[in-house]
Short mmCIF file of C-alpha atoms in Angstrom, two decimals:
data_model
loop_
_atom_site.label_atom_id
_atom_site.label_comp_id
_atom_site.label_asym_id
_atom_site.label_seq_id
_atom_site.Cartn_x
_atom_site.Cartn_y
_atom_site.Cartn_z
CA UNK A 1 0.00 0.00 0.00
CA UNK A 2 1.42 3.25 -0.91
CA UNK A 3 1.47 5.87 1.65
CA UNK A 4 -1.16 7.96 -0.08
CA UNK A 5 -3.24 5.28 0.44
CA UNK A 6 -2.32 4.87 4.31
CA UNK A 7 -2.94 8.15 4.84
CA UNK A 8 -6.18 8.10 2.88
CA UNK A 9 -7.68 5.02 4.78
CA UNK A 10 -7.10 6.84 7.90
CA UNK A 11 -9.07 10.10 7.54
CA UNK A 12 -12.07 7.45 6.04
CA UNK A 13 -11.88 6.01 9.59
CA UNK A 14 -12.28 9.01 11.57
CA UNK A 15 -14.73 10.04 13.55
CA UNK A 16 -17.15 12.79 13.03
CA UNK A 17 -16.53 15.85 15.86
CA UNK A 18 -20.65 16.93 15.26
CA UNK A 19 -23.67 15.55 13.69
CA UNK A 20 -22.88 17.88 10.35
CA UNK A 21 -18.97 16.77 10.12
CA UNK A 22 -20.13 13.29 8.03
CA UNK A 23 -22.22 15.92 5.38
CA UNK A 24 -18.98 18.06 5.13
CA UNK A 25 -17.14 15.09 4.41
CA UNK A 26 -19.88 13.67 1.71
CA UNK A 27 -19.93 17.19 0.36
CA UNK A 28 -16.40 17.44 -0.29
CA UNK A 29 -16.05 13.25 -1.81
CA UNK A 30 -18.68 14.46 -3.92
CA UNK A 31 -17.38 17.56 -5.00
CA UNK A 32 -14.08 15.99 -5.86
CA UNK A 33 -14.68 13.02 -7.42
CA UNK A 34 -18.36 13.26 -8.28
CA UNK A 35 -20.01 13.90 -11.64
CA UNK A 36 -23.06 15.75 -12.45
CA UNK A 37 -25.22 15.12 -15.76
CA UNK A 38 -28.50 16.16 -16.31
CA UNK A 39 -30.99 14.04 -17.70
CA UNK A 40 -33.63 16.20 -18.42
CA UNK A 41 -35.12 19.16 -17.10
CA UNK A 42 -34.84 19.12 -13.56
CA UNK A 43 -33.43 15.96 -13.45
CA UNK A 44 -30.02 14.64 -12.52
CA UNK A 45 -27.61 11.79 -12.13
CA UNK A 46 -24.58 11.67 -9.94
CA UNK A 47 -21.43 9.64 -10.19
CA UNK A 48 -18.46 8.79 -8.40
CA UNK A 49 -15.62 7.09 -9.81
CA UNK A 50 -12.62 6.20 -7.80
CA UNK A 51 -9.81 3.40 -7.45
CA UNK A 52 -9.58 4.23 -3.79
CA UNK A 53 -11.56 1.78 -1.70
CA UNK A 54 -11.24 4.83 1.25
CA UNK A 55 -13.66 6.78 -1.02
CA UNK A 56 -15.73 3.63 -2.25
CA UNK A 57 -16.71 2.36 1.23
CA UNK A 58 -17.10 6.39 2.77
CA UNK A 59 -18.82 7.40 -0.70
CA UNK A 60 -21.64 4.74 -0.15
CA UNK A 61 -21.91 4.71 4.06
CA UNK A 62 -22.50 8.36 3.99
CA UNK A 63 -25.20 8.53 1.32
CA UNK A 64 -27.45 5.71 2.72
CA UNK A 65 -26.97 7.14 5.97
CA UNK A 66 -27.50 10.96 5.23
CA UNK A 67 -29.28 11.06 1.91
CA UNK A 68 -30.82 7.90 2.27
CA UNK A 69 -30.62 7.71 -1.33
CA UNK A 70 -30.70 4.78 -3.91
CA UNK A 71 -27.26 4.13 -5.26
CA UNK A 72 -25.73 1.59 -7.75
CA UNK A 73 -22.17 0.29 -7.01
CA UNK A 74 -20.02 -1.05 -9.72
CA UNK A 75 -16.59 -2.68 -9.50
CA UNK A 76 -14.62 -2.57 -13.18
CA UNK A 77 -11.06 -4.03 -13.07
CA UNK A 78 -8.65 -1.76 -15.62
CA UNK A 79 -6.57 -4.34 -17.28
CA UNK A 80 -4.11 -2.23 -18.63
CA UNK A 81 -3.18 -0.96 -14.99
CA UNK A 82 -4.08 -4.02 -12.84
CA UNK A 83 -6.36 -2.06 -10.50
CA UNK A 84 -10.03 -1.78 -9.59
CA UNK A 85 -12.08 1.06 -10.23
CA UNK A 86 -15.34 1.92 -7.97
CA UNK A 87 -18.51 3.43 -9.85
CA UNK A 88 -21.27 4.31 -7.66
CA UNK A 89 -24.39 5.75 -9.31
CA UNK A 90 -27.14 8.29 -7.67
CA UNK A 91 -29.54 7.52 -10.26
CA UNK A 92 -32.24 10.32 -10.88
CA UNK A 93 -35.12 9.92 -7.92
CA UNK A 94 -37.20 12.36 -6.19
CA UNK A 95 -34.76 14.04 -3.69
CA UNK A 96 -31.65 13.54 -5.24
CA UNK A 97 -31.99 17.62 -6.06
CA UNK A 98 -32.42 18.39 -2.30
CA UNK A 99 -29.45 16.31 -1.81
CA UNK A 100 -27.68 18.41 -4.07
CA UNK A 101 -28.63 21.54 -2.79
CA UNK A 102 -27.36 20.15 0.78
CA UNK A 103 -24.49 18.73 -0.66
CA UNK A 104 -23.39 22.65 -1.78
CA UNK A 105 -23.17 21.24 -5.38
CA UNK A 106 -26.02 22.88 -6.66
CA UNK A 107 -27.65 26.16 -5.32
CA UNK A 108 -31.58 26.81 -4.44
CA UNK A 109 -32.20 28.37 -8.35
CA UNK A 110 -30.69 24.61 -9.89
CA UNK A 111 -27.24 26.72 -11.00
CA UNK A 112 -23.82 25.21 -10.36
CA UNK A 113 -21.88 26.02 -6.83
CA UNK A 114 -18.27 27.06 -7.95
CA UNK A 115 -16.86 27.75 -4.57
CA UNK A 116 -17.71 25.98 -1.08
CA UNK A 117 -21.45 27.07 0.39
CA UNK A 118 -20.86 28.22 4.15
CA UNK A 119 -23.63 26.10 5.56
CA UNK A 120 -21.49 22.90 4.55
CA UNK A 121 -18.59 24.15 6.59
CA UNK A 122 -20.38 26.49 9.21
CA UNK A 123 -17.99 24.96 12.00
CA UNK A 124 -14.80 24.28 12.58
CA UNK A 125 -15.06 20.88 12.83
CA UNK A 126 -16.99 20.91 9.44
CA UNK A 127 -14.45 22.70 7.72
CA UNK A 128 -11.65 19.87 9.12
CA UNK A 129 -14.00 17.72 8.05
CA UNK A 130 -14.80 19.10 4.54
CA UNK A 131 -10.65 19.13 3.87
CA UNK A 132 -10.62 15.43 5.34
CA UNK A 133 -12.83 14.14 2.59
CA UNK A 134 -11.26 16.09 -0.22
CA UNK A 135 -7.92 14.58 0.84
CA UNK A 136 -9.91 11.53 0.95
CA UNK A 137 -11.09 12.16 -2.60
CA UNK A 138 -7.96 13.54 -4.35
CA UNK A 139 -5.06 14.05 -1.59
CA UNK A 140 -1.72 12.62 -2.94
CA UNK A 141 0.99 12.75 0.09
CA UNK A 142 4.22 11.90 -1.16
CA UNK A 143 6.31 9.02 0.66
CA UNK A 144 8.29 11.16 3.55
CA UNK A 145 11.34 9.30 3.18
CA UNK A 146 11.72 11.04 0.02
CA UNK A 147 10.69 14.59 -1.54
CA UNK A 148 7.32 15.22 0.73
CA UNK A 149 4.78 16.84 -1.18
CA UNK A 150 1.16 16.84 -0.05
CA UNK A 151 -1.39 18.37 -2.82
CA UNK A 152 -5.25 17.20 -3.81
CA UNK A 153 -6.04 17.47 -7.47
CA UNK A 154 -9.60 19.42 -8.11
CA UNK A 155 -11.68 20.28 -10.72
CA UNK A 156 -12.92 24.33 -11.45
CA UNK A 157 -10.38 27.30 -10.38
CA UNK A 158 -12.95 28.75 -8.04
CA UNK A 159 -13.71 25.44 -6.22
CA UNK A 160 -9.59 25.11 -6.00
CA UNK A 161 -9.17 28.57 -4.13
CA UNK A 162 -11.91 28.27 -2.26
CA UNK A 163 -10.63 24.94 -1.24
CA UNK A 164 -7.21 26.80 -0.88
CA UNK A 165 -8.93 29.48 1.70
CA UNK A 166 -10.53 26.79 3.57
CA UNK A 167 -6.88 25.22 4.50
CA UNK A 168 -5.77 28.39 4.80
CA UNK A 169 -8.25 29.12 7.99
CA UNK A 170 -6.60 26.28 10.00
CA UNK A 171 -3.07 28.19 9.59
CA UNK A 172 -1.87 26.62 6.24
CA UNK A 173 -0.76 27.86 3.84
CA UNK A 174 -2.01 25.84 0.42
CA UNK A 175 -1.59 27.51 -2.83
CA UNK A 176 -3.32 26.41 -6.34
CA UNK A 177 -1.36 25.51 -9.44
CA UNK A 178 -3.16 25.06 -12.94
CA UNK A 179 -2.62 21.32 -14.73
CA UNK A 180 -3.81 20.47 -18.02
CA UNK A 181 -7.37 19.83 -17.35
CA UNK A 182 -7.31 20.32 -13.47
CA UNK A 183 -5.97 22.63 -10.59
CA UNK A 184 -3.56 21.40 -7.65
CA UNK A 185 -4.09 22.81 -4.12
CA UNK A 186 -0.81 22.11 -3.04
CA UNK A 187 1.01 22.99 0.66
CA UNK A 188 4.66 23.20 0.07
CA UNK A 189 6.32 23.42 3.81
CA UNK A 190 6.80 19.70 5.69
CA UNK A 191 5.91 21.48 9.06
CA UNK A 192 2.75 22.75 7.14
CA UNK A 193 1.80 19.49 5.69
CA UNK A 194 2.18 17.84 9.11
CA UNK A 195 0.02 20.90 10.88
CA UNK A 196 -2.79 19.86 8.44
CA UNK A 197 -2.83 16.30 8.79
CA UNK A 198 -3.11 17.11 12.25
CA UNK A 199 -5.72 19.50 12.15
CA UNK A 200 -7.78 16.45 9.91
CA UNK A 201 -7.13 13.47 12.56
CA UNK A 202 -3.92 11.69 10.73
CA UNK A 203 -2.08 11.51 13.71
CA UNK A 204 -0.84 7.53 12.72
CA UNK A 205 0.56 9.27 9.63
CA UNK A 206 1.95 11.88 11.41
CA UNK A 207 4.10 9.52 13.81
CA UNK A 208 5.01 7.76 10.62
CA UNK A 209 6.65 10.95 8.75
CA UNK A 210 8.23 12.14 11.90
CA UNK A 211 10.21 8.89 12.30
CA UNK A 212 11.18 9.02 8.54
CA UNK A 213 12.21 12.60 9.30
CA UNK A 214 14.49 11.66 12.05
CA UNK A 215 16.07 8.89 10.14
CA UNK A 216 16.70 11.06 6.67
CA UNK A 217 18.25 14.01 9.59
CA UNK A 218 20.48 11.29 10.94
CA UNK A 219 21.73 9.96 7.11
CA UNK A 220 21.95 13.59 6.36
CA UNK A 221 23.95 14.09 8.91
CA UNK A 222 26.38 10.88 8.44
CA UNK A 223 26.73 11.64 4.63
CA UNK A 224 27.42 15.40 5.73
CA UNK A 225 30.40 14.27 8.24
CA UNK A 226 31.62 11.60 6.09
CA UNK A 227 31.94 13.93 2.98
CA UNK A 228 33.27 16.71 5.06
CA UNK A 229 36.51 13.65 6.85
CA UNK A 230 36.54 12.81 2.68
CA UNK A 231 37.23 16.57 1.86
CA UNK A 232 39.60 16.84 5.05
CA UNK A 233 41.97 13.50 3.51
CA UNK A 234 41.87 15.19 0.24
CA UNK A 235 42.99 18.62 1.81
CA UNK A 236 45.68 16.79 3.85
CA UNK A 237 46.90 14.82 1.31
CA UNK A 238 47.57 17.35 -1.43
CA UNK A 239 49.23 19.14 1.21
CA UNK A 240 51.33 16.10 2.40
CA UNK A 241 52.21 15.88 -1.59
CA UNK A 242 53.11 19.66 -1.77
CA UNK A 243 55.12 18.91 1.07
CA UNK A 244 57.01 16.03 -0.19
CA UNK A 245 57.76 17.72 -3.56
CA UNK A 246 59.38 20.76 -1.58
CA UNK A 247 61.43 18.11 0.28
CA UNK A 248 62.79 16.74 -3.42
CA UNK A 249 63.49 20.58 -4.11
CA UNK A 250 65.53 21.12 -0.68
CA UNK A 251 67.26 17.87 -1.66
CA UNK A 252 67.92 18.73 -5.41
CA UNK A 253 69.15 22.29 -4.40
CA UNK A 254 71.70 20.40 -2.28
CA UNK A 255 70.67 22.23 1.27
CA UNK A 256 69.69 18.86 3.50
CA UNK A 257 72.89 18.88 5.16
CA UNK A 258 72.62 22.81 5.87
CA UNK A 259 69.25 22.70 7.04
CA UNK A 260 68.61 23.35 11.20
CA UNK A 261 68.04 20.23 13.21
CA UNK A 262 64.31 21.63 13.50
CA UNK A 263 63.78 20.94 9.78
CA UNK A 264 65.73 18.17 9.02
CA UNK A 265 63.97 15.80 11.28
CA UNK A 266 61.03 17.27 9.78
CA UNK A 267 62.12 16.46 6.39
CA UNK A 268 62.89 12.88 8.04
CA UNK A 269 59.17 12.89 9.55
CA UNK A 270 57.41 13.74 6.61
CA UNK A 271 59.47 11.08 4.19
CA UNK A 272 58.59 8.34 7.14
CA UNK A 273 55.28 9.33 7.24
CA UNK A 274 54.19 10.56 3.30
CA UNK A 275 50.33 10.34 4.17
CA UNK A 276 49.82 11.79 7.50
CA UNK A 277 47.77 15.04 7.95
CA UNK A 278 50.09 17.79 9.55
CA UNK A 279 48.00 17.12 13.36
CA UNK A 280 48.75 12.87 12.98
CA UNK A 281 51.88 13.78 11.46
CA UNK A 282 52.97 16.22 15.25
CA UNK A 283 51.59 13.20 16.91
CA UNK A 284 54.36 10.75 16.17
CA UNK A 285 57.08 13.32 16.44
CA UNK A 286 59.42 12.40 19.39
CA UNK A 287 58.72 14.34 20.99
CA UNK A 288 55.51 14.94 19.90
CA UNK A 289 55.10 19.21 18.01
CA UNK A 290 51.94 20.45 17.56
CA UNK A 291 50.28 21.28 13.81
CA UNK A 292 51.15 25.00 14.24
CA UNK A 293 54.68 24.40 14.97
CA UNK A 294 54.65 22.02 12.05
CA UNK A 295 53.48 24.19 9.66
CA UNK A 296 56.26 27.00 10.35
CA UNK A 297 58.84 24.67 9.40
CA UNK A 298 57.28 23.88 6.29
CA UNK A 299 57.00 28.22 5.69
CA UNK A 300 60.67 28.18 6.62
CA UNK A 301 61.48 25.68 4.13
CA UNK A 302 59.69 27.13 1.42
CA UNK A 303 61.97 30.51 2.06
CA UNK A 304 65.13 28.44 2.31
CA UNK A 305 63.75 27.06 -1.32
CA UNK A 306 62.98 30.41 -2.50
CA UNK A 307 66.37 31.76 -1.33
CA UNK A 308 68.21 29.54 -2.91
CA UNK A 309 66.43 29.74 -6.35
CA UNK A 310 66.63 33.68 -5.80
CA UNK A 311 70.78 32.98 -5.47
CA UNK A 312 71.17 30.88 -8.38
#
């Protein structure tokens, strides 16, 4: 199961905070997912199509126990992508145009709803409610232990920013983005994703992206120190090389045996030990020097070097 579909199966378990939260919910799986044609004047059929069981099973337990409406349920298996796809049917019957009305779809005159009606998400609890079942409907939350990404694909710009300012009142920020033939209500921030599946009741998915957090930050954090020890080697190395090659100059130019004692055993050191960083390197000196001292003799040689050449 992917973790869209944890999270999903969740919020279609949770329990209604008032006796309006379950039409909030209904409103938004139909909203999302549902839709409308009109088979004559006045009349109306409703469907929902989904391959998310979550909606399938909350889809159908709402409507017989809110609308008390006749529904047909159909289960099509898509061969070309080896899943099941859920059709359930509000044929056209007496009240389905009160239901309507109450579901915020349509308004009292029979016209279209384009944004969210307030007496669907009067309270608080409605409104978590209303978000719950969109995110039931269309949320996609990316897998934490990758890029997290949490948006819910919509149909109809003003339904999307109303959907947008709805998040928004629980202290989200959600923006909209246009696709092709749809709109993307998207929240962008991990803390703000987590805040909102909070505020809707996935507090199972919640513990589950905070422990996938803690592990990334503790990788992070072992790639970040082991790249940083890699770039420290590489550092010390071309310097141990730099070091060596000035040795072979002091040697070429002839000055080893007129070299202080100081820098000769360093010269000794360094050939001994060709791979040492300057700190391991003071740590085997007899007695031991420390990297500061270490790296004046290697400025003093590079004078003696540079005097020389300057003579000649």
């Amino acid at each position: 199961m992917s973790f869209t579909a944890e999270v999903r199966d969740e919020l279609s378990r949770c329990a209604p905070e008032c006796e309006y939260c379950n039409l909030a919910t209904l409103a938004a799986l139909t909203r999302v997912c549902g839709t409308l044609s009109l088979v004559g004047r006045g009349h109306y059929r409703l469907q929902v199509a989904t391959e998310t069981g979550a909606v399938a099973r909350t889809m159908i337990g709402l409507t017989h126990q809110i609308l008390k409406l006749e529904t047909e349920f159909t289960v099509r298996r898509s061969v070309l992508h080896r899943v099941r796809n859920y059709l359930i049917s509000l044929p056209d019957q007496p009240d389905l145009e009160k239901a309507l009305v109450l579901l915020g779809i349509l308004d009292r005159s029979g016209s279209l709803v384009t944004g969210i009606p307030h007496h669907v998400v009067a309270r608080d609890c409605c409104r978590r409610a209303y978000i719950r079942g969109s995110l039931i409907a269309g949320g996609f939350v990316a897998d934490p232990r990758g890029d997290f990404h949490l948006e819910i694909s919509v149909n109809g710009e003003g339904f999307a920013q109303a959907l947008a300012d709805l998040i928004g009142q629980t202290g989200v920020r959600a923006r909209v983005n246009r696709r092709r033939s749809s709109f993307a209500v998207y929240v962008k921030s991990a803390e703000d994703i987590l805040r909102l599946l909070e505020e809707v009741g996935a507090t199972r998915s919640v513990a589950e992206i905070r422990e996938a957090q803690a592990v990334k930050s503790v990788k992070n954090e072992v790639n970040r120190r082991v790249n940083a020890e890699l770039a420290n080697q590489g550092r010390s190395a071309g310097a141990a090389q730099r070091q060596l090659e000035l040795i072979d100059q002091v040697d070429a130019l002839g000055l080893r045996d007129s070299l202080p004692e100081a820098l000769a055993s360093f010269c000794d050191l360094r050939r001994a030990h060709p791979d040492l960083s300057l700190r391991d390197l003071g740590a085997v000196a007899d007695p031991a020097l420390s990297k500061s001292a270490l790296y004046h003799r290697v400025l003093r040689l590079e004078r003696i070097v540079a005097e020389a050449r300057g003579d000649e």
